[in-house]
Short mmCIF file of C-alpha atoms in Angstrom, two decimals:
data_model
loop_
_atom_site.label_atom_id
_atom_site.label_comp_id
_atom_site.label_asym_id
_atom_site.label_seq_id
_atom_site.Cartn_x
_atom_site.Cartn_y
_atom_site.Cartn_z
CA UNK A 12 93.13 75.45 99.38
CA UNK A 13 95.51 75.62 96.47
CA UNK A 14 93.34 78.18 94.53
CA UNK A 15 93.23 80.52 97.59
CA UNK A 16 95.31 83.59 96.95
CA UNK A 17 98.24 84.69 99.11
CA UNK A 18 97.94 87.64 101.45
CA UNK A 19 100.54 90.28 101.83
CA UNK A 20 99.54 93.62 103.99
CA UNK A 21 101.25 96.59 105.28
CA UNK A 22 100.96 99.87 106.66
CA UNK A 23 100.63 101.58 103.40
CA UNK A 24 102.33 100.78 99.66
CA UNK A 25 105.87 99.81 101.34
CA UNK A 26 104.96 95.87 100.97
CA UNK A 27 104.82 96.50 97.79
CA UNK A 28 108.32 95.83 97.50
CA UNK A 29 108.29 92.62 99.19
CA UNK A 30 105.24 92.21 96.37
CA UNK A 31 107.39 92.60 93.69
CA UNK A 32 109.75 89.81 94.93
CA UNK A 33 106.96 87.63 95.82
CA UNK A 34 105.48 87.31 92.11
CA UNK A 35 109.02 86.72 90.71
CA UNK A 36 109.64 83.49 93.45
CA UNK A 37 105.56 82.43 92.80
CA UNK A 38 104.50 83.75 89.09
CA UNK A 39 101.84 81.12 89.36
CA UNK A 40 99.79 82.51 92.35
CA UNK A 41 97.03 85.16 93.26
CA UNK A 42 97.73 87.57 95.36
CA UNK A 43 95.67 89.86 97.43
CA UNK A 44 97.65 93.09 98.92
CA UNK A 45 95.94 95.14 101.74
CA UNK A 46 97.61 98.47 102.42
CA UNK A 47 96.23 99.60 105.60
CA UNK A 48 97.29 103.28 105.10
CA UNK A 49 93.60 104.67 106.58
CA UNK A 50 95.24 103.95 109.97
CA UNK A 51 99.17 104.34 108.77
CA UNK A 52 102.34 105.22 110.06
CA UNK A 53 102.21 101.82 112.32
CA UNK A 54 105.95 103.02 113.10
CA UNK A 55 105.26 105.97 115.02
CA UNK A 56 102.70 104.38 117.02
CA UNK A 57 102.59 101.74 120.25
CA UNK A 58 102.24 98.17 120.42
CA UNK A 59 98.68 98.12 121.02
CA UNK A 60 97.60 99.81 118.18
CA UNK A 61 99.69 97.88 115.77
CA UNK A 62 98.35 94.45 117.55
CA UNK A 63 95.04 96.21 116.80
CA UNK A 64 95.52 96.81 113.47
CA UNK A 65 97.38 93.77 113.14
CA UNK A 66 94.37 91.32 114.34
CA UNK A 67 91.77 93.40 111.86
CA UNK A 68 93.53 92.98 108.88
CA UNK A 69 93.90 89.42 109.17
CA UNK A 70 90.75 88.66 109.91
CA UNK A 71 89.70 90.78 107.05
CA UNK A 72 91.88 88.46 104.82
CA UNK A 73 91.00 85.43 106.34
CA UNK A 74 87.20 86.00 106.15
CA UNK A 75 87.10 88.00 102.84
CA UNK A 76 89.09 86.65 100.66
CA UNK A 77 90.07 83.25 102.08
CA UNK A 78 93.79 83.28 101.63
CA UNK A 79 95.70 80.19 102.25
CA UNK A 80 99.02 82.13 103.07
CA UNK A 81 99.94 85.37 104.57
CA UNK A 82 103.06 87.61 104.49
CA UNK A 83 103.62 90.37 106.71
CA UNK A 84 105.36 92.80 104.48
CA UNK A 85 105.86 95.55 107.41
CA UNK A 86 108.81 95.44 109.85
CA UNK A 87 106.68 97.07 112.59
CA UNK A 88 103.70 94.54 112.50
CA UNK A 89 106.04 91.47 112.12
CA UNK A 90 107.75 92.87 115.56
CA UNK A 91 104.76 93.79 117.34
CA UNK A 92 102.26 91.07 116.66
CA UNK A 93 103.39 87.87 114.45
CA UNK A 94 104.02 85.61 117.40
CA UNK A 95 100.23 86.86 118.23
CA UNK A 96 99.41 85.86 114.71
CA UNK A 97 100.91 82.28 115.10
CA UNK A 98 99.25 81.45 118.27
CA UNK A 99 95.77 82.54 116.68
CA UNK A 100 96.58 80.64 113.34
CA UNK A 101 98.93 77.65 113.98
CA UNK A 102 98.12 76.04 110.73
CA UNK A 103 98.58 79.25 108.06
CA UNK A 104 101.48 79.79 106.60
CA UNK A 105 102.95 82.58 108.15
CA UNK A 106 106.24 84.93 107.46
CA UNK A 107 106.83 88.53 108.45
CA UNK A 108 109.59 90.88 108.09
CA UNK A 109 112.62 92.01 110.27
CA UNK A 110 115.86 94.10 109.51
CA UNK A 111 118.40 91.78 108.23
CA UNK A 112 121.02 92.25 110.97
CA UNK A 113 122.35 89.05 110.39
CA UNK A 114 123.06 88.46 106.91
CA UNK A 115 124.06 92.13 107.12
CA UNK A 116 126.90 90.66 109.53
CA UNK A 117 128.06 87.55 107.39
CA UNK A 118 129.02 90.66 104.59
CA UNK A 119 130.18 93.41 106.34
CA UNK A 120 133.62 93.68 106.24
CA UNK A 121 134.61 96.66 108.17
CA UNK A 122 131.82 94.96 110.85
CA UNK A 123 130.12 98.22 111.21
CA UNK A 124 126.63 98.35 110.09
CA UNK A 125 124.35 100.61 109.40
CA UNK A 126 120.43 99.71 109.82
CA UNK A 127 117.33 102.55 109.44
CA UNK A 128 114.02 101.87 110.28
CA UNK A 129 110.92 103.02 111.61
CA UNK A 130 110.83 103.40 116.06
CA UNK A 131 108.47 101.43 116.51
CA UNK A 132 110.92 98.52 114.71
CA UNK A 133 114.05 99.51 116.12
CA UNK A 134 112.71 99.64 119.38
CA UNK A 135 110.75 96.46 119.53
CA UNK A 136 111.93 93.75 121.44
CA UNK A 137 113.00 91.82 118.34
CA UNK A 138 115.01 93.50 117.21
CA UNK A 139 116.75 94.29 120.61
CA UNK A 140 117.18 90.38 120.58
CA UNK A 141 118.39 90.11 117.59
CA UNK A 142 120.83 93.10 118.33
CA UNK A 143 121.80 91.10 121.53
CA UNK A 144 122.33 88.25 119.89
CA UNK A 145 124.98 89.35 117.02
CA UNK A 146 126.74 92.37 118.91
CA UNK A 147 130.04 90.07 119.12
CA UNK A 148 129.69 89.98 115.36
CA UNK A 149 129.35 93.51 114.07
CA UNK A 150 129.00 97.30 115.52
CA UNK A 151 125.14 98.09 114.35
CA UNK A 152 124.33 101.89 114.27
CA UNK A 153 120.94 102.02 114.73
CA UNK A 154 118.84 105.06 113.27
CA UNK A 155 114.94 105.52 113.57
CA UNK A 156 113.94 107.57 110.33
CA UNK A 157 110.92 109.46 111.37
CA UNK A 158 108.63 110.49 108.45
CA UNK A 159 110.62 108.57 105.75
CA UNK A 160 108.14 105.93 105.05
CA UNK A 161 105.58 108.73 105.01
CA UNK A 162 107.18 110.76 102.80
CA UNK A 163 107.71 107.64 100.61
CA UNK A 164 104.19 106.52 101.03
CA UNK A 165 102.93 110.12 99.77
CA UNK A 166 105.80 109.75 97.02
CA UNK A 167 106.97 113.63 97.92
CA UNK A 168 110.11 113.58 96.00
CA UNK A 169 111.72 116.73 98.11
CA UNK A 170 110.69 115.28 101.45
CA UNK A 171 112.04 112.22 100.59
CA UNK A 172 115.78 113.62 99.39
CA UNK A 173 115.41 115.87 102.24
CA UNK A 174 115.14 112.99 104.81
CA UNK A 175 117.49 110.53 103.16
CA UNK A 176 120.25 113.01 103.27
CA UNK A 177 119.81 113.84 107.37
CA UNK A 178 119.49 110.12 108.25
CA UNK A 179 122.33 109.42 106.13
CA UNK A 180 124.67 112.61 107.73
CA UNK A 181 123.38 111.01 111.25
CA UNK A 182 123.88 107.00 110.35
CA UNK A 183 127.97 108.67 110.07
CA UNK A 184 130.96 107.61 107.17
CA UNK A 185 129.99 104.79 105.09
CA UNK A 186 132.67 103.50 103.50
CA UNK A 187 134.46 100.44 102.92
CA UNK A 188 138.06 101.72 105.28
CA UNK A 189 138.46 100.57 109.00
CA UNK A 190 135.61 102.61 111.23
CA UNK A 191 133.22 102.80 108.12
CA UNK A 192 130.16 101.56 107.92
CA UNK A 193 130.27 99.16 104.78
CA UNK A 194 126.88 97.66 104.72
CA UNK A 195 123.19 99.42 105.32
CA UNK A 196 120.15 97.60 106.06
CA UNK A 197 116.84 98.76 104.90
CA UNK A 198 114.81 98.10 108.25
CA UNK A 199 111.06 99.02 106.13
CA UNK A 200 110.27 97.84 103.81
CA UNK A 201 108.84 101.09 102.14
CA UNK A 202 112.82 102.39 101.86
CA UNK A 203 113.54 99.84 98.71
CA UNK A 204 111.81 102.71 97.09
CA UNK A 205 113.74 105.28 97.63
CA UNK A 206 116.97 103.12 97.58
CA UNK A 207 118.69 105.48 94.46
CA UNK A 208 118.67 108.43 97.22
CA UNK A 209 119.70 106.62 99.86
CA UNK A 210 122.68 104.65 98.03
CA UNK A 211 123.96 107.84 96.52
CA UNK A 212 124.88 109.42 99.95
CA UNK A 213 126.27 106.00 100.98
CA UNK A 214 128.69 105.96 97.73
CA UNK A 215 130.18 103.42 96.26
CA UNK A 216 130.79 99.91 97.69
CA UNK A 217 128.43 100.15 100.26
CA UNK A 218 125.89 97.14 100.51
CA UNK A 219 122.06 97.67 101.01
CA UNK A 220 120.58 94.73 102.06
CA UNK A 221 116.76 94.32 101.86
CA UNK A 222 114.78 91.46 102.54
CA UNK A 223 111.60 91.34 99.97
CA UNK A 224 113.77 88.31 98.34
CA UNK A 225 114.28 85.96 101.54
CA UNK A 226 110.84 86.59 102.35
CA UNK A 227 110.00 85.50 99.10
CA UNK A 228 111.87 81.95 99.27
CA UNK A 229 110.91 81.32 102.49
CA UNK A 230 107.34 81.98 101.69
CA UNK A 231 107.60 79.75 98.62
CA UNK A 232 109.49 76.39 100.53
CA UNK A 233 106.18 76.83 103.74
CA UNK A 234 103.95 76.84 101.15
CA UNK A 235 105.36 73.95 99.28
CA UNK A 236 105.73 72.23 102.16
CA UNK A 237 101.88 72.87 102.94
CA UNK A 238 101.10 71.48 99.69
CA UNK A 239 99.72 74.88 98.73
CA UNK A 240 101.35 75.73 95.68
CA UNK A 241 99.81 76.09 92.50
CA UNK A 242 101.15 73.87 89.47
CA UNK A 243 100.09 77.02 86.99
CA UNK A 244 97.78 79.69 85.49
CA UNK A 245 99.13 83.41 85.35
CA UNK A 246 98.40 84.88 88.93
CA UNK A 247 96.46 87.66 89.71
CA UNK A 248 96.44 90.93 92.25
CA UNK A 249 93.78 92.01 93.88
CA UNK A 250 94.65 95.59 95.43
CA UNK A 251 92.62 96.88 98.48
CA UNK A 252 93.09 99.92 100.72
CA UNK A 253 91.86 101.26 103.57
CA UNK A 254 92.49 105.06 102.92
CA UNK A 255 93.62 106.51 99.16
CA UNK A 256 93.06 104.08 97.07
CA UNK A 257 94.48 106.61 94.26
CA UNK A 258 97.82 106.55 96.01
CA UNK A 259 97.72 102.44 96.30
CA UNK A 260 97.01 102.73 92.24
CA UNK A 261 99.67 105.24 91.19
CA UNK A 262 102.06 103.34 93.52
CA UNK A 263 101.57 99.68 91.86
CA UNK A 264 101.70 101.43 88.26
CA UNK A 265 104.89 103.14 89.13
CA UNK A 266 107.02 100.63 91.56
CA UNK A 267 105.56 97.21 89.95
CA UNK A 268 104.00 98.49 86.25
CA UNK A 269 100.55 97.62 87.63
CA UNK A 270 97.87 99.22 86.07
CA UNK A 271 94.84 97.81 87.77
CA UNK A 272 91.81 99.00 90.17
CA UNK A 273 92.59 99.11 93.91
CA UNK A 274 89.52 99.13 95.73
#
Protein backbone atom coordinates (compact mmCIF):
# COMPACT_ATOMS: atom_id res chain seq x y z
CA UNK A 1 0.00 0.00 0.00
CA UNK A 2 2.85 2.42 0.45
CA UNK A 3 3.43 2.81 -3.36
CA UNK A 4 -0.28 3.68 -3.92
CA UNK A 5 -0.65 7.32 -4.80
CA UNK A 6 -2.76 9.79 -2.84
CA UNK A 7 -6.07 11.03 -4.18
CA UNK A 8 -7.16 14.60 -4.08
CA UNK A 9 -10.53 15.60 -6.21
CA UNK A 10 -12.66 18.54 -6.60
CA UNK A 11 -15.21 20.18 -8.48
CA UNK A 12 -12.90 21.65 -10.97
CA UNK A 13 -8.99 23.08 -10.62
CA UNK A 14 -9.81 24.77 -7.04
CA UNK A 15 -8.05 21.63 -5.17
CA UNK A 16 -5.39 22.53 -6.78
CA UNK A 17 -4.51 24.74 -4.13
CA UNK A 18 -4.85 22.35 -1.42
CA UNK A 19 -2.40 20.34 -4.16
CA UNK A 20 0.13 22.69 -3.92
CA UNK A 21 0.29 22.41 -0.08
CA UNK A 22 0.02 18.77 -0.16
CA UNK A 23 3.40 18.15 -2.23
CA UNK A 24 5.27 20.66 0.02
CA UNK A 25 4.05 18.54 3.53
CA UNK A 26 4.64 14.94 1.31
CA UNK A 27 7.44 15.70 -1.57
CA UNK A 28 7.93 11.98 -1.48
CA UNK A 29 4.44 10.79 -2.72
CA UNK A 30 2.31 10.28 -6.00
CA UNK A 31 -0.47 11.96 -6.39
CA UNK A 32 -3.45 11.52 -8.56
CA UNK A 33 -5.85 14.80 -8.87
CA UNK A 34 -9.39 14.32 -10.38
CA UNK A 35 -11.12 17.58 -11.25
CA UNK A 36 -14.61 16.69 -11.81
CA UNK A 37 -15.45 19.94 -13.72
CA UNK A 38 -17.71 17.82 -16.57
CA UNK A 39 -20.39 17.94 -13.82
CA UNK A 40 -19.04 21.34 -11.90
CA UNK A 41 -20.24 24.02 -9.93
CA UNK A 42 -21.03 21.31 -6.98
CA UNK A 43 -21.83 24.72 -5.03
CA UNK A 44 -24.79 25.75 -6.77
CA UNK A 45 -26.27 22.46 -6.72
CA UNK A 46 -28.24 20.08 -3.91
CA UNK A 47 -27.08 17.48 -1.71
CA UNK A 48 -27.97 14.70 -3.83
CA UNK A 49 -26.11 15.51 -6.66
CA UNK A 50 -22.96 16.26 -4.83
CA UNK A 51 -23.41 12.73 -2.83
CA UNK A 52 -23.73 11.55 -6.45
CA UNK A 53 -20.85 12.91 -7.68
CA UNK A 54 -19.20 12.39 -4.55
CA UNK A 55 -19.67 8.37 -4.50
CA UNK A 56 -18.45 8.23 -8.46
CA UNK A 57 -15.38 9.82 -8.06
CA UNK A 58 -14.25 7.75 -5.34
CA UNK A 59 -14.96 4.78 -6.68
CA UNK A 60 -13.25 5.90 -9.77
CA UNK A 61 -10.09 6.44 -7.57
CA UNK A 62 -10.41 3.55 -5.61
CA UNK A 63 -10.85 1.13 -8.57
CA UNK A 64 -8.57 2.96 -11.11
CA UNK A 65 -5.86 3.97 -9.66
CA UNK A 66 -5.77 2.25 -6.26
CA UNK A 67 -4.99 5.12 -3.97
CA UNK A 68 -4.18 4.43 -0.44
CA UNK A 69 -5.34 7.99 0.75
CA UNK A 70 -7.86 10.49 -0.27
CA UNK A 71 -8.33 14.26 0.28
CA UNK A 72 -11.37 16.03 -0.40
CA UNK A 73 -10.06 19.31 -1.64
CA UNK A 74 -13.76 20.90 -2.11
CA UNK A 75 -15.66 22.57 0.76
CA UNK A 76 -19.01 21.53 -0.77
CA UNK A 77 -18.27 17.71 -1.10
CA UNK A 78 -16.52 17.53 2.36
CA UNK A 79 -20.03 19.07 3.76
CA UNK A 80 -22.33 17.11 1.78
CA UNK A 81 -20.92 13.63 1.70
CA UNK A 82 -17.55 12.81 3.80
CA UNK A 83 -19.33 11.28 6.74
CA UNK A 84 -20.96 9.12 3.70
CA UNK A 85 -17.42 8.52 2.59
CA UNK A 86 -16.26 7.26 6.10
CA UNK A 87 -19.03 4.91 6.66
CA UNK A 88 -18.33 3.32 3.07
CA UNK A 89 -14.46 3.31 3.71
CA UNK A 90 -13.66 3.02 7.47
CA UNK A 91 -10.14 1.98 6.86
CA UNK A 92 -8.87 4.89 4.11
CA UNK A 93 -7.45 7.66 5.16
CA UNK A 94 -9.79 10.26 4.82
CA UNK A 95 -9.71 14.34 5.20
CA UNK A 96 -11.94 16.91 3.56
CA UNK A 97 -12.23 20.54 3.70
CA UNK A 98 -14.35 23.11 5.71
CA UNK A 99 -14.12 27.00 6.20
CA UNK A 100 -11.81 27.63 8.97
CA UNK A 101 -14.24 29.38 11.36
CA UNK A 102 -12.35 28.41 14.15
CA UNK A 103 -8.86 29.21 13.81
CA UNK A 104 -10.35 32.27 12.11
CA UNK A 105 -11.71 32.98 15.80
CA UNK A 106 -8.44 32.24 17.88
CA UNK A 107 -6.96 35.47 15.48
CA UNK A 108 -9.50 37.78 15.04
CA UNK A 109 -9.17 40.53 17.10
CA UNK A 110 -11.97 42.83 16.45
CA UNK A 111 -14.07 39.16 16.67
CA UNK A 112 -15.82 39.93 13.50
CA UNK A 113 -15.19 37.63 10.72
CA UNK A 114 -15.65 37.52 7.47
CA UNK A 115 -16.09 33.95 5.61
CA UNK A 116 -17.14 33.55 1.55
CA UNK A 117 -17.99 30.49 0.10
CA UNK A 118 -19.96 28.69 -2.25
CA UNK A 119 -24.20 28.04 -1.02
CA UNK A 120 -24.10 24.94 -1.12
CA UNK A 121 -21.09 25.22 1.81
CA UNK A 122 -22.44 27.92 3.72
CA UNK A 123 -25.62 26.40 3.88
CA UNK A 124 -24.74 22.87 4.75
CA UNK A 125 -25.35 21.65 7.99
CA UNK A 126 -21.66 21.78 8.90
CA UNK A 127 -21.05 24.56 8.72
CA UNK A 128 -24.31 25.73 10.53
CA UNK A 129 -22.75 23.53 13.40
CA UNK A 130 -19.77 24.81 13.34
CA UNK A 131 -21.35 28.42 13.23
CA UNK A 132 -23.42 27.26 16.31
CA UNK A 133 -20.78 26.11 17.99
CA UNK A 134 -18.29 29.33 18.01
CA UNK A 135 -21.01 32.23 17.83
CA UNK A 136 -19.98 33.16 21.61
CA UNK A 137 -16.53 33.54 20.14
CA UNK A 138 -16.72 35.79 17.11
CA UNK A 139 -19.54 37.71 14.87
CA UNK A 140 -19.16 35.57 11.38
CA UNK A 141 -20.62 37.42 8.29
CA UNK A 142 -21.43 34.91 6.13
CA UNK A 143 -21.46 35.57 2.21
CA UNK A 144 -22.30 32.92 -0.57
CA UNK A 145 -20.21 34.09 -3.72
CA UNK A 146 -22.19 32.88 -6.61
CA UNK A 147 -20.14 32.38 -9.83
CA UNK A 148 -16.72 33.12 -8.17
CA UNK A 149 -15.32 29.71 -8.31
CA UNK A 150 -16.62 29.62 -11.88
CA UNK A 151 -15.19 32.52 -12.94
CA UNK A 152 -11.94 31.32 -11.28
CA UNK A 153 -12.25 27.90 -12.72
CA UNK A 154 -12.59 29.52 -16.38
CA UNK A 155 -9.64 31.92 -15.19
CA UNK A 156 -11.82 35.12 -16.68
CA UNK A 157 -9.73 37.78 -15.23
CA UNK A 158 -12.70 40.61 -15.53
CA UNK A 159 -15.32 38.29 -14.08
CA UNK A 160 -13.23 37.48 -11.46
CA UNK A 161 -12.29 41.38 -10.33
CA UNK A 162 -15.79 42.03 -11.07
CA UNK A 163 -17.08 39.50 -8.45
CA UNK A 164 -14.39 39.97 -5.84
CA UNK A 165 -15.16 43.59 -5.62
CA UNK A 166 -19.29 43.04 -5.03
CA UNK A 167 -18.71 40.24 -2.47
CA UNK A 168 -16.21 42.30 -0.86
CA UNK A 169 -18.66 45.79 -0.86
CA UNK A 170 -21.41 43.15 0.57
CA UNK A 171 -19.00 41.10 3.25
CA UNK A 172 -18.97 45.27 4.75
CA UNK A 173 -15.60 47.34 6.43
CA UNK A 174 -12.72 45.19 6.92
CA UNK A 175 -10.49 46.65 9.00
CA UNK A 176 -8.61 46.12 12.01
CA UNK A 177 -10.90 49.18 14.37
CA UNK A 178 -13.84 48.04 16.70
CA UNK A 179 -16.96 46.83 14.23
CA UNK A 180 -14.41 45.75 11.44
CA UNK A 181 -14.06 42.72 10.16
CA UNK A 182 -10.26 41.84 10.74
CA UNK A 183 -9.96 38.37 9.47
CA UNK A 184 -11.57 36.65 6.07
CA UNK A 185 -11.86 33.08 5.52
CA UNK A 186 -11.56 31.58 2.15
CA UNK A 187 -14.60 29.03 2.41
CA UNK A 188 -13.38 27.23 -1.42
CA UNK A 189 -10.88 26.31 -1.97
CA UNK A 190 -10.73 27.66 -5.65
CA UNK A 191 -10.57 31.50 -3.98
CA UNK A 192 -6.63 30.98 -2.90
CA UNK A 193 -6.41 31.84 -6.52
CA UNK A 194 -7.69 34.83 -6.75
CA UNK A 195 -6.50 35.85 -3.20
CA UNK A 196 -4.35 39.22 -4.72
CA UNK A 197 -8.02 40.59 -5.72
CA UNK A 198 -9.64 39.70 -2.92
CA UNK A 199 -6.91 40.99 -0.28
CA UNK A 200 -6.62 44.27 -2.07
CA UNK A 201 -10.27 45.33 -1.33
CA UNK A 202 -9.77 43.97 2.23
CA UNK A 203 -6.53 46.34 2.72
CA UNK A 204 -4.06 46.09 4.89
CA UNK A 205 -3.97 44.02 8.12
CA UNK A 206 -6.67 41.94 7.29
CA UNK A 207 -6.00 38.08 7.69
CA UNK A 208 -7.05 35.48 4.98
CA UNK A 209 -7.05 32.30 6.32
CA UNK A 210 -7.09 29.23 3.99
CA UNK A 211 -6.83 25.80 4.81
CA UNK A 212 -4.74 23.83 1.89
CA UNK A 213 -1.87 23.80 4.77
CA UNK A 214 -3.86 22.07 7.78
CA UNK A 215 -5.19 19.77 5.37
CA UNK A 216 -1.88 19.05 4.41
CA UNK A 217 -0.48 18.12 8.06
CA UNK A 218 -3.30 16.41 8.96
CA UNK A 219 -3.18 14.32 5.88
CA UNK A 220 0.52 13.65 6.46
CA UNK A 221 0.24 12.54 10.61
CA UNK A 222 -3.21 9.77 9.24
CA UNK A 223 -1.07 8.61 6.86
CA UNK A 224 1.90 8.14 9.06
CA UNK A 225 -0.06 6.77 11.44
CA UNK A 226 -1.40 4.18 8.74
CA UNK A 227 2.04 3.31 8.02
CA UNK A 228 1.48 4.65 4.52
CA UNK A 229 4.13 6.98 3.97
CA UNK A 230 6.75 6.66 1.60
CA UNK A 231 10.52 6.78 2.90
CA UNK A 232 11.49 8.48 -0.75
CA UNK A 233 11.61 8.76 -4.57
CA UNK A 234 10.46 12.19 -6.20
CA UNK A 235 6.54 11.92 -6.41
CA UNK A 236 4.56 12.13 -9.26
CA UNK A 237 0.98 13.74 -10.56
CA UNK A 238 -1.20 12.16 -12.48
CA UNK A 239 -3.90 14.82 -13.73
CA UNK A 240 -7.40 13.58 -14.88
CA UNK A 241 -10.57 15.47 -15.79
CA UNK A 242 -13.83 14.89 -16.51
CA UNK A 243 -14.62 17.93 -18.84
CA UNK A 244 -11.60 20.39 -20.36
CA UNK A 245 -8.81 18.81 -19.85
CA UNK A 246 -7.05 22.01 -21.57
CA UNK A 247 -8.30 24.12 -18.70
CA UNK A 248 -7.01 21.35 -15.94
CA UNK A 249 -3.46 21.76 -18.02
CA UNK A 250 -3.18 25.55 -18.29
CA UNK A 251 -4.36 25.67 -14.63
CA UNK A 252 -1.48 23.26 -13.11
CA UNK A 253 1.17 25.15 -15.43
CA UNK A 254 0.05 28.45 -14.16
CA UNK A 255 -1.02 27.97 -10.23
CA UNK A 256 1.62 24.99 -9.49
CA UNK A 257 4.37 25.34 -12.66
CA UNK A 258 3.09 21.96 -13.89
CA UNK A 259 3.64 21.29 -17.28
CA UNK A 260 2.31 17.81 -17.75
CA UNK A 261 -0.66 15.88 -19.71
CA UNK A 262 -4.06 15.84 -17.96
CA UNK A 263 -6.04 13.24 -19.38
Amino acid sequence: MRAGPVGVFDSGVGGLSVLRALRAELPHEDFVYLADSGFAPYGERGDDYVIARTRTVVERLLQDHEVKALVIACNTATAAAIHLIRQAYPHLPLVGVEPALKPAAALSKTRRIGVIGTRGTLGSARVRALHEALKDQAEFVLVPCDGLADAIQNDDAAQIAQLCARYMEILGPCGTQAGQIDTLVLGCTHYPFAQHQLARHAGEGVHLIETGEPVARQTRRLMEAAGLLKAGGDGRITLLATGSVQALEAAARRWLQLDIAAS
